[in-house]
Coordinates of C-alpha atoms and ligand atoms in Angstrom, one line a residue:
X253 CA 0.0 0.0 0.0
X254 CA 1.5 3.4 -1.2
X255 CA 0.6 6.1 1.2
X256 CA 1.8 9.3 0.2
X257 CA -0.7 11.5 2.2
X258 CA 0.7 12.0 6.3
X259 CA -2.6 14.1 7.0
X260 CA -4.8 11.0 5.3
X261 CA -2.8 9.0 7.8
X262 CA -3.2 10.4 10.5
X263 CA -6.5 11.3 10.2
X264 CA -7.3 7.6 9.8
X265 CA -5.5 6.9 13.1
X266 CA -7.1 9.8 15.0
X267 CA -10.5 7.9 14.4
X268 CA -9.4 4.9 15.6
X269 CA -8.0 5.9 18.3
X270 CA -10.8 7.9 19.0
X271 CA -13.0 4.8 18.4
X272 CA -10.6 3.2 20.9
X273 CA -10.9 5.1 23.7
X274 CA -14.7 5.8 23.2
X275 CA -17.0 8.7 24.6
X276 CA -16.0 8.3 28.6
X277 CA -12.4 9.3 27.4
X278 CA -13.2 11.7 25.1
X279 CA -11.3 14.4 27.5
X280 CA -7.9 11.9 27.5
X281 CA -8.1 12.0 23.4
X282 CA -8.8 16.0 23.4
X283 CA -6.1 16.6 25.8
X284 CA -3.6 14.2 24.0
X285 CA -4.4 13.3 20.6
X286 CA -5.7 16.5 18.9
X287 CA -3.0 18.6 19.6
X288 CA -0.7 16.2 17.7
X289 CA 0.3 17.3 14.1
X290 CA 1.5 14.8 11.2
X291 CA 4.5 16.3 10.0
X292 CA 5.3 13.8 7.3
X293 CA 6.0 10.0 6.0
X294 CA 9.5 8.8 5.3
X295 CA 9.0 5.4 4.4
X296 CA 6.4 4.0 6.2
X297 CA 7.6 6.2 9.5
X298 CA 5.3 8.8 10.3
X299 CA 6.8 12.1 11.6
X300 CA 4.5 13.8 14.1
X301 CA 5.1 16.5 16.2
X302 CA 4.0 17.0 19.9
X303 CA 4.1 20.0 22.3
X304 CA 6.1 18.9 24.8
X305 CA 8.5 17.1 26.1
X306 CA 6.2 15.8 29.0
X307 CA 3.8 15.0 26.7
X308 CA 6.0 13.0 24.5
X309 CA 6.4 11.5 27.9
X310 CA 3.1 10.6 28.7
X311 CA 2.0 9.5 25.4
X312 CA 5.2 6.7 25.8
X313 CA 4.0 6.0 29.0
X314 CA 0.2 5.6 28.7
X315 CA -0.8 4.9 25.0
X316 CA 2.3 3.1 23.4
X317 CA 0.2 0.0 22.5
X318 CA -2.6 1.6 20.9
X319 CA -0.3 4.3 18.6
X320 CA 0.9 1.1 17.6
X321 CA -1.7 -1.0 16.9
X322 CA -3.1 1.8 15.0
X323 CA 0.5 3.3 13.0
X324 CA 0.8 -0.9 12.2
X325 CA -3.1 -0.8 11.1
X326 CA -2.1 2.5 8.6
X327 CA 1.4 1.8 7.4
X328 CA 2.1 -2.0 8.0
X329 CA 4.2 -4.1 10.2
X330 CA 7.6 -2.1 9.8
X331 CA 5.8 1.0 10.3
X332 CA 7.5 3.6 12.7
X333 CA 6.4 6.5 14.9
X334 CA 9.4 10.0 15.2
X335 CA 8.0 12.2 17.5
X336 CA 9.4 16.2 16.7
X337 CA 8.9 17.8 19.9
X338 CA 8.4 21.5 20.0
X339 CA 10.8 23.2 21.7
X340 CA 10.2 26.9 22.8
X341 CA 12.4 29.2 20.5
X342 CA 13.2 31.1 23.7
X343 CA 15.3 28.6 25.4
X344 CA 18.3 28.9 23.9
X345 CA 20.0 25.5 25.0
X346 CA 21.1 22.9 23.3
X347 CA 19.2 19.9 24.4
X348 CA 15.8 22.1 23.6
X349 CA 16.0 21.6 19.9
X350 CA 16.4 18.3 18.9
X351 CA 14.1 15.9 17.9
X352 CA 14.4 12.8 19.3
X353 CA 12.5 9.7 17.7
X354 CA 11.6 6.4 18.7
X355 CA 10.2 3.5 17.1
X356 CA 6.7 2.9 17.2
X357 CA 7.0 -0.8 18.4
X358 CA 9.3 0.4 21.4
X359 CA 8.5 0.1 24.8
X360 CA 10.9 2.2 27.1
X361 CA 11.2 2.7 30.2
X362 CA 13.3 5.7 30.1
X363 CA 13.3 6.8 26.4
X364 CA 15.4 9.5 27.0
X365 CA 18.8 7.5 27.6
X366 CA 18.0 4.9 24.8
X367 CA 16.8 7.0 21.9
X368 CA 18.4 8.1 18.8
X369 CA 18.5 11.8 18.9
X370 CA 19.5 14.1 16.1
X371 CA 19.1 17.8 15.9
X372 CA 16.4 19.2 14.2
X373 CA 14.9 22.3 14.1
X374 CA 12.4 22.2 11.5
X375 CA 9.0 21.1 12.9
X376 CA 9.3 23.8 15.7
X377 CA 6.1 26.3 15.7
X378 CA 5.3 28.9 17.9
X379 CA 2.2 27.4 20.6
X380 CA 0.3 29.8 22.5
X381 CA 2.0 30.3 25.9
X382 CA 0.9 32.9 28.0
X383 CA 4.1 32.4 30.2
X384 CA 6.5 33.5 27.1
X385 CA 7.0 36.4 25.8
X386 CA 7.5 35.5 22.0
X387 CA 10.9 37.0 20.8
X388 CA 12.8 36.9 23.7
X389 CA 15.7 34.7 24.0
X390 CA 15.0 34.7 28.2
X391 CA 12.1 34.3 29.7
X392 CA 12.0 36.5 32.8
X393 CA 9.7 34.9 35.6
X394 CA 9.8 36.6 38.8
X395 CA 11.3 34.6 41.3
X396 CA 8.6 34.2 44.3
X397 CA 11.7 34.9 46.7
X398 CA 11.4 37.0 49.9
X399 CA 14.8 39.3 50.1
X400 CA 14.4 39.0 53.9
X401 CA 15.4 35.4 54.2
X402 CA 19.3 35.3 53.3
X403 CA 22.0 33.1 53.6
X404 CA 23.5 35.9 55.5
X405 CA 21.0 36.3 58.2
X406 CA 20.5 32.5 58.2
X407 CA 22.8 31.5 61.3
X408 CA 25.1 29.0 61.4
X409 CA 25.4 26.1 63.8
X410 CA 26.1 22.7 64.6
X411 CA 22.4 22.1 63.4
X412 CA 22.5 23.1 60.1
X413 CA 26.3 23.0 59.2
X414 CA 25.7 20.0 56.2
X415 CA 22.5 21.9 54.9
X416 CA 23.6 25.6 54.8
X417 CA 27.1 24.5 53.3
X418 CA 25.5 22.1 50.7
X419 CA 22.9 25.4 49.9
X420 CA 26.4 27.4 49.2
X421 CA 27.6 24.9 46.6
X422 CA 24.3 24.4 45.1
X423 CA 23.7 28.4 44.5
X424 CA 27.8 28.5 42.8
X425 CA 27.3 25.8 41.2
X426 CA 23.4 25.0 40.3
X427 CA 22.2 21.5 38.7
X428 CA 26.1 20.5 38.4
X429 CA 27.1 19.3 42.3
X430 CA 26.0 15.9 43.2
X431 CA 23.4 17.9 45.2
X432 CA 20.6 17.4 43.2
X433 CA 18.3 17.3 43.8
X434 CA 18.8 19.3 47.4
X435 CA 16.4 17.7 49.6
X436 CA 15.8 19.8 53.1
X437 CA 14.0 18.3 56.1
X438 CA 12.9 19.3 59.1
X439 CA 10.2 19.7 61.6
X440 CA 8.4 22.9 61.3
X441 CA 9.8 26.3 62.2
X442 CA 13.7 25.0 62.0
X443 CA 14.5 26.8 58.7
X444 CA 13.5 25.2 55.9
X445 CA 11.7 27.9 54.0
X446 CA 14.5 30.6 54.7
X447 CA 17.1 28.2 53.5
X448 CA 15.6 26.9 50.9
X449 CA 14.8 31.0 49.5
X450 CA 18.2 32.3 50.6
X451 CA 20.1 29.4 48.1
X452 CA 17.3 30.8 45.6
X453 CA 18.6 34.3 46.7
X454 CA 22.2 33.4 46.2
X455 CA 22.0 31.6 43.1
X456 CA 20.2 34.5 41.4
X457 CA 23.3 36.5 43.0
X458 CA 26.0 34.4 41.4
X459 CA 24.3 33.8 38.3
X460 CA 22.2 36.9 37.4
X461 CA 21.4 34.4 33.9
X462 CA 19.7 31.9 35.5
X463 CA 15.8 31.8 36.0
X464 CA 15.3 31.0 39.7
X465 CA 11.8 30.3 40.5
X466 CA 10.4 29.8 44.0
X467 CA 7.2 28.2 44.8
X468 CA 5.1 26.4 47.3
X469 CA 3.4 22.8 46.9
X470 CA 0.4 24.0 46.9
X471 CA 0.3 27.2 44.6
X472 CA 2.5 24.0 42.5
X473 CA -0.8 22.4 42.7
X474 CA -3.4 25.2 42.6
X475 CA -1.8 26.2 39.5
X476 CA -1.9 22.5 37.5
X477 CA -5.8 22.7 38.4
X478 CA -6.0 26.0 36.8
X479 CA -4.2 24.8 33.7
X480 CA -6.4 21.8 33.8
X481 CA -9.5 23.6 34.1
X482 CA -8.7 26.4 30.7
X483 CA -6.8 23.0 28.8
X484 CA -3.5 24.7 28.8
X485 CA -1.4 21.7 30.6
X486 CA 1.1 22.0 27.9
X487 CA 1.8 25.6 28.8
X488 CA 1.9 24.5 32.7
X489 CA 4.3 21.7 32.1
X490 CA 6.0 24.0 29.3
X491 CA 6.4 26.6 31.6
X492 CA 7.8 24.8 34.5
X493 CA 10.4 23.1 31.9
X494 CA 12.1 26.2 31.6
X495 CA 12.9 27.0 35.2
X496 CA 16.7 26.4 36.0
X497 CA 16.7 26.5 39.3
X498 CA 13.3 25.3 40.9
X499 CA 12.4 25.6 44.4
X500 CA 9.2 23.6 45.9
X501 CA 8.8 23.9 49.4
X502 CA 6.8 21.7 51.6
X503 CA 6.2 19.1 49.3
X504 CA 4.5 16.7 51.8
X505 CA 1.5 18.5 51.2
X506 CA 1.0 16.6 48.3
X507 CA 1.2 13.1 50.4
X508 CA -1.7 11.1 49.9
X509 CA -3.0 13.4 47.3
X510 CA -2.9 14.5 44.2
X511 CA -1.6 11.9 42.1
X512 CA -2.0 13.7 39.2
X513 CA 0.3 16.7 40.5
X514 CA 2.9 14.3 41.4
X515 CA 2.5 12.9 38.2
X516 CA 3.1 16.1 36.6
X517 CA 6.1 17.0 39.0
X518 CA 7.7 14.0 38.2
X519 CA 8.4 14.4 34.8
X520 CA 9.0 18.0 35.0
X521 CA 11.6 16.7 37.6
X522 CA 13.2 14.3 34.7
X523 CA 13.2 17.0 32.5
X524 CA 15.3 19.2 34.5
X525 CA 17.1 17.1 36.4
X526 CA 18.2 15.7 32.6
X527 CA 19.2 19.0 31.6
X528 CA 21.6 19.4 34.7
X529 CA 19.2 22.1 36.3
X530 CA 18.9 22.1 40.0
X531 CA 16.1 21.6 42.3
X532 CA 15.5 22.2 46.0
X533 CA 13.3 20.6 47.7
X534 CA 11.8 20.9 51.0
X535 CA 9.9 18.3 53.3
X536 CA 9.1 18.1 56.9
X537 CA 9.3 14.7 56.6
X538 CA 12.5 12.3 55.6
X539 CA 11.9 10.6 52.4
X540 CA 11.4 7.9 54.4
X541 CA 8.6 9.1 56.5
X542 CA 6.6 10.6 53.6
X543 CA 4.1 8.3 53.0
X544 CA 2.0 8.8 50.1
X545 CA 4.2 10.0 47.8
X546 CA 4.4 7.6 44.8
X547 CA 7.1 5.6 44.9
X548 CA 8.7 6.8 41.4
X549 CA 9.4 10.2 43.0
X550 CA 10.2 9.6 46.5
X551 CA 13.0 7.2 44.6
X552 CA 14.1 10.9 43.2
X553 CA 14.2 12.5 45.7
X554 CA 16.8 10.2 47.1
X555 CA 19.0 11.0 44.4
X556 CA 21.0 14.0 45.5
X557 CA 21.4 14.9 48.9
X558 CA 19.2 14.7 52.2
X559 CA 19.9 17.5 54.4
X560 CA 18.6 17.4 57.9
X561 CA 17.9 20.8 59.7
X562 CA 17.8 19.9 63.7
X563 CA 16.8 22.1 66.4
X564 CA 18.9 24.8 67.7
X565 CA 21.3 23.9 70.4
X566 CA 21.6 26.9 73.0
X567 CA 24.4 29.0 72.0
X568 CA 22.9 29.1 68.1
X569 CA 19.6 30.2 69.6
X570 CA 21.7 33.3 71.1
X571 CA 23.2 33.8 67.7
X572 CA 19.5 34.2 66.4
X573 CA 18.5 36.2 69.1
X574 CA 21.1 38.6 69.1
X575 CA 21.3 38.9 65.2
X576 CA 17.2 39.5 65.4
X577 CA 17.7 42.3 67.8
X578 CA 20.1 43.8 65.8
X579 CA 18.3 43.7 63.1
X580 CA 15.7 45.6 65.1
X581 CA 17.9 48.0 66.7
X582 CA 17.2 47.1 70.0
X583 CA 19.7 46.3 72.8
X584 CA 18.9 44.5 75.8
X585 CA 21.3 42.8 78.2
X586 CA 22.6 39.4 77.7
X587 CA 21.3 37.8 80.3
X588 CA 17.6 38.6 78.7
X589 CA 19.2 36.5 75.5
X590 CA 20.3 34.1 77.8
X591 CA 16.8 33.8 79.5
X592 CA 15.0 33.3 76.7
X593 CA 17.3 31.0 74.3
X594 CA 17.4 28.5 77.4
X595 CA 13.9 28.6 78.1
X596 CA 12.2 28.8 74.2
X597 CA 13.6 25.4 72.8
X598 CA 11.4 23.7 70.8
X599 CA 12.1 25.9 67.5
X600 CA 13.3 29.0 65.8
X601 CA 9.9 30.5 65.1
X602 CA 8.6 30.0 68.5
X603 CA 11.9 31.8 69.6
X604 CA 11.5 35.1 67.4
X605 CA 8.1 34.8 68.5
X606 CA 8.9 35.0 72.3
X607 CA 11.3 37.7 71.0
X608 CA 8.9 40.0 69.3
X609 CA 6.0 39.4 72.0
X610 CA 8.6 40.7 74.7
X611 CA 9.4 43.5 72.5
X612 CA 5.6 44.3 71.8
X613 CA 4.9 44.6 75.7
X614 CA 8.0 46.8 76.1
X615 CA 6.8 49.4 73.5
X616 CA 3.7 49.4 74.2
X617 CA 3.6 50.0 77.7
X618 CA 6.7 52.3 77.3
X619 CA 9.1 49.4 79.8
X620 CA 12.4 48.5 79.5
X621 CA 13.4 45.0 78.7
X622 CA 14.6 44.2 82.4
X623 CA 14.8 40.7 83.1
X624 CA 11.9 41.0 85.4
X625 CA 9.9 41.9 82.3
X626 CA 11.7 39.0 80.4
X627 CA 11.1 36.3 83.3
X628 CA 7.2 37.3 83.6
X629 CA 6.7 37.3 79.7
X630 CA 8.6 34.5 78.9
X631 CA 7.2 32.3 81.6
X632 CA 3.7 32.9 80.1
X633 CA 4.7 32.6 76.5
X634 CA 6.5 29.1 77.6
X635 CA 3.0 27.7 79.5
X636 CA 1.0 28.4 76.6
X637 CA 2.8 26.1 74.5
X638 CA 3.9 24.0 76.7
X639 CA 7.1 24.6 78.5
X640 CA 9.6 21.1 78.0
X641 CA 12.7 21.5 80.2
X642 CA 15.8 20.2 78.7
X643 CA 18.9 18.6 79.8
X644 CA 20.8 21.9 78.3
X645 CA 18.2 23.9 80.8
X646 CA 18.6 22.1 83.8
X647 CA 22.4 22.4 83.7
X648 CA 22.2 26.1 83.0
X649 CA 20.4 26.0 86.2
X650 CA 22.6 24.2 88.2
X651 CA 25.7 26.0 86.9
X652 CA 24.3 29.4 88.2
X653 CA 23.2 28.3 92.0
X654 CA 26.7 27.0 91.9
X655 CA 28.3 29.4 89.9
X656 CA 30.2 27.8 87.9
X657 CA 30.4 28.4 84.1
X658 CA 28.0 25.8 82.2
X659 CA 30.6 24.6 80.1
X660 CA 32.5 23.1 83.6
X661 CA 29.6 20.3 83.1
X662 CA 31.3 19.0 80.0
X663 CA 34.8 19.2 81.3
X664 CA 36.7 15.9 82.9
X665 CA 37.6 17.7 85.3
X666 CA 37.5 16.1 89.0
X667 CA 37.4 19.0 91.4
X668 CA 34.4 18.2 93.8
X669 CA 32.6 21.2 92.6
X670 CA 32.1 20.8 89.2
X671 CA 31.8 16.8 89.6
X672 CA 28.7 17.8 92.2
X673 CA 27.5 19.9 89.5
X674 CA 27.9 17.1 87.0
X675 CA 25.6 14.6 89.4
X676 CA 23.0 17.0 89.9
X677 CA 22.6 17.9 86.6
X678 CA 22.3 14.2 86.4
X679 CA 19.9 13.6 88.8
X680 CA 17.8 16.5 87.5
X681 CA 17.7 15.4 84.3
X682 CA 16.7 11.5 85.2
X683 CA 13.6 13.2 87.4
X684 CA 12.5 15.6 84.8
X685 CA 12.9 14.7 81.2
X686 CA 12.4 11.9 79.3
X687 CA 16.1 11.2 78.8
X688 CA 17.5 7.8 78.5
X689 CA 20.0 7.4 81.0
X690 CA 22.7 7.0 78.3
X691 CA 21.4 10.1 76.6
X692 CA 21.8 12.2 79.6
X693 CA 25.6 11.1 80.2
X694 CA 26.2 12.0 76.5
X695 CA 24.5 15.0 77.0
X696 CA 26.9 16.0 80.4
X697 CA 29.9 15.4 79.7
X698 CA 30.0 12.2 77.5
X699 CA 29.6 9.5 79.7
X700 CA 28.1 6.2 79.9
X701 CA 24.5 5.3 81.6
X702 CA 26.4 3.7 84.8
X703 CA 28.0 6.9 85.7
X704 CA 24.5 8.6 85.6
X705 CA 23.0 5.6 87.8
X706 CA 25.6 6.4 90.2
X707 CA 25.6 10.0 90.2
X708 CA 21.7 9.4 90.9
X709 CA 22.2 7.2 93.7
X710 CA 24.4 9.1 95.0
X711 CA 22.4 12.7 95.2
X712 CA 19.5 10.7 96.7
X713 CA 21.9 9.4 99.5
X714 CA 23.2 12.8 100.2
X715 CA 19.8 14.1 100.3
X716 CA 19.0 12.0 103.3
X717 CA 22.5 12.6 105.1
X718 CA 23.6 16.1 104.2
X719 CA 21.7 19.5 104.7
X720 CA 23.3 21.4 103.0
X721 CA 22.4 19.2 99.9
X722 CA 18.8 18.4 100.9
X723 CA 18.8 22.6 101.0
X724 CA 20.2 22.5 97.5
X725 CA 18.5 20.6 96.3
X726 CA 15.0 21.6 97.4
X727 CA 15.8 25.0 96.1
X728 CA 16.9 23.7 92.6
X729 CA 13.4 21.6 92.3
X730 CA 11.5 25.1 93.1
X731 CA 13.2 26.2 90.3
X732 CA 12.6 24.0 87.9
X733 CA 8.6 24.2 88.9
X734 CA 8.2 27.8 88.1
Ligands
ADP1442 P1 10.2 26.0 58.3 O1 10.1 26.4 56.9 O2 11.2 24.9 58.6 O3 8.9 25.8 59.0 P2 11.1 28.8 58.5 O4 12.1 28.8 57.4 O5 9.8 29.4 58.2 O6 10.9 27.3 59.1 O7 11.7 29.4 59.8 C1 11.0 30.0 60.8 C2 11.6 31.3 61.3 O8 12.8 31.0 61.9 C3 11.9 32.2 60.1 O9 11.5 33.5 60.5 C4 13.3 32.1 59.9 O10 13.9 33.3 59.5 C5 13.8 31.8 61.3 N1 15.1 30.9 61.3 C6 15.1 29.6 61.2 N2 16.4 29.2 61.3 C7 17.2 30.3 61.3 C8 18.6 30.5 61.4 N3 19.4 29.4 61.4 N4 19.0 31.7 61.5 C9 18.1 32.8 61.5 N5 16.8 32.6 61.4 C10 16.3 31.4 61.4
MG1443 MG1 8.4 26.5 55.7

């Protein structure tokens, strides 16, 4: 059979297809078979052309063995399927305009690493896209980034060393480190969302060329609904493909959801990730906690690297505290910083919060920040969400009725002194936290759980025999129940 007419063809195959899928898919063959145009016939290989790299993609993935039941009906057993994939004239990258083909019989899992691809511009034609300007070799999407949150103003600590120095190599050297993508975790209020928009801020920084673009899970998903609801997926997915750096943040919101988003997201990921561009991601949950996520892109996600943000231990939460206030231009004495960075432990936001509700009171009822102030505010702030005293606490606590400097604690040192401090800290720490006992020796000055046994025995034996302890020790538990 001698075929010369591509449009015949594929007109034929359109109404097979559409016969195929019959009326309750109607939307799947709108959405994936009318917007493909037959380019031409080589042979018996027809040349069509799709919009998009995703949905080349998803035409691979989903209908494969009905294009070629229907190109075999058409052109015969050796017939072929090229796909020319549009590629926006804008991006002016090399891996944007080729066309890459496959066979129509193929079945790949990843069709990107297995094809034959030669370059080819012809085929290329302009699509509506309301995100591109047409003409312009860049794009220029604003970025969705907040200029307040900095790597600059982001302090640095034991807690966040591995993520904020992986965030510097990322923003010199985006989608090229082995960083990608950046994954960020963390419970809430710990720093993910500054992070994650200060590398945003810096890569913009170092490379003023590169389209940095910030956004959250959910406007991610708000807008795919949009495109899905005015038919313009292409332009979504087309729009997204362009990004060089991309920021999502908080991406367990899509967990047990939106399957269709992920979907989307995922090969918008390939796509990217394929064209060495970066992508930061942000979760407060490991990959291994998020449930819900399909498997394919949780498997992704654990391609670059997983970067854990932990709480603050107490000499970073100063650092925050004191950069805050200077920020604001306010001075108040350390031992106010001191109050409230070893009392306000659970996270960062909860700290500046306890910060800015001290400094509210102060203004507004024209006080100083005295520690009398401080004590009084901070002691409400910490009942109403539920005050949890900490190991690093209860040895600040001891340290000043003894006065001794807290660090003594974590000396080997053997004076009497700072080994009583040492036990009590101990002993505290057994009666009032949850600690494991092997936790609590690591915690005071790395030592195993028989030394804490012992150092509680023995408090509770001097308790009985020695006043002056029983004194001390009274006084310490008032203390700790304010
Ligand atoms: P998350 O996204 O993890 O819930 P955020 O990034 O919103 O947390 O952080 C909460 C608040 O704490 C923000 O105001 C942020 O600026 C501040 N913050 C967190 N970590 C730091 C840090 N290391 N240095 C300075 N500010 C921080
Ligand atoms: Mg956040």
């Amino acid at each position: 059979m001698m075929i010369s007419d591509y449009k015949a063809v594929w007109a034929e195959c359109l109404k097979v297809i559409k016969d195929a899928l019959g009326p309750e898919n109607k939307e799947a063959y709108e959405a994936w078979f009318t917007p493909i145009v037959p380019l031409k016939l080589e042979g018996s290989t027809l040349i069509v052309q799709v919009p998009s790299m995703f949905f080349y993609e998803y035409i691979e993935e989903h209908y494969i063995k009905l294009l070629r039941k229907v190109i075999r009906m058409q052109l015969g057993a050796n017939a072929m399927l090229k796909y020319s994939i549009v590629m926006d004239q804008t991006i002016p990258t090399e891996p944007r305009s080729m066309t890459l083909s496959s066979q129509g019989g193929r079945q790949t899992v990843n069709p990107l690493s297995s094809m034959p691809v030669n370059i080819n511009k012809e085929g290329a034609r302009e699509i509506p896209n309301p995100f591109v300007i047409p003409g312009l070799r860049k794009i220029r999407v604003p970025s969705q980034l907040s200029a307040n949150y900095t790597l600059d103003n982001f302090v640095e600590g034991e807690c966040n060393r591995l993520a904020r120095s992986a965030g510097y190599a990322v923003a010199d050297k985006p989608g090229t480190t082995a960083f990608n993508p950046l994954l960020i975790h963390s419970g809430v209020g710990l720093g993910k969302t500054h992070l994650a928009n200060a590398i945003g801020l810096k890569t913009k920084e170092l490379h003023p060329e590169k389209t940095v673009l910030y956004v959250t899970s959910e406007q991610f998903m708000n807008q795919y609904g949009d495109a899905c609801r005015v038919k313009n997926l292409n332009d979504f997915i087309h729009f997204y493909e362009m990004i060089d750096v991309l920021i999502v943040d908080d991406i367990q919101f899509w967990a047990g959801r939106s399957e269709k988003v992920q979907e989307a997201f995922f090969h918008i990921f390939n796509h990217l990730h394929q064209r060495n561009c970066q992508i930061i991601i942000t979760s407060d949950k490991s990959p291994s906690d998020l449930q819900g996520l399909q498997p394919r892109l949780l498997s992704r996600l654990k391609w670059g690297l997983q970067a854990e943000l932990q709480a603050p231990d107490v000499e970073t939460r100063k650092a925050i505290l004191h950069q805050k206030l200077q920020n604001d231009g306010i001075e108040v004495s350390d031992d106010v910083v001191e109050y409230i960075a070893y009392n306000i432990n659970s996270n960062v936001r909860e700290l500046e919060g306890a910060l800015i509700s001290l400094m509210a009171q102060s203004s507004l009822n024209h006080k100083q920040i005295t520690m009398d102030l401080t004590r009084e505010l901070i002691n409400k702030y910490v009942q109403s969400s539920q005050r949890e005293i900490t190991i690093e606490y209860i040895q600040k606590v001891v340290c000043d009725h003894l006065d001794l400097p807290v660090e003594s604690i974590q000396q080997t040192s053997r004076k009497r002194e700072i080994v009583q401090a040492r036990q009590l800290a101990m002993y505290f720490s057994k009666k009032i936290t949850k600690s494991s006992l092997s936790v609590i020796g690591l915690q005071c000055g790395n030592k195993d759980h028989a030394t804490v046994l012992h150092a509680c025995k023995t408090i509770e034996n001097l308790r009985q025999t020695d006043r002056n302890i029983r004194a001390m020790v009274e006084e310490l538990e008032k203390k700790f129940a304010e």
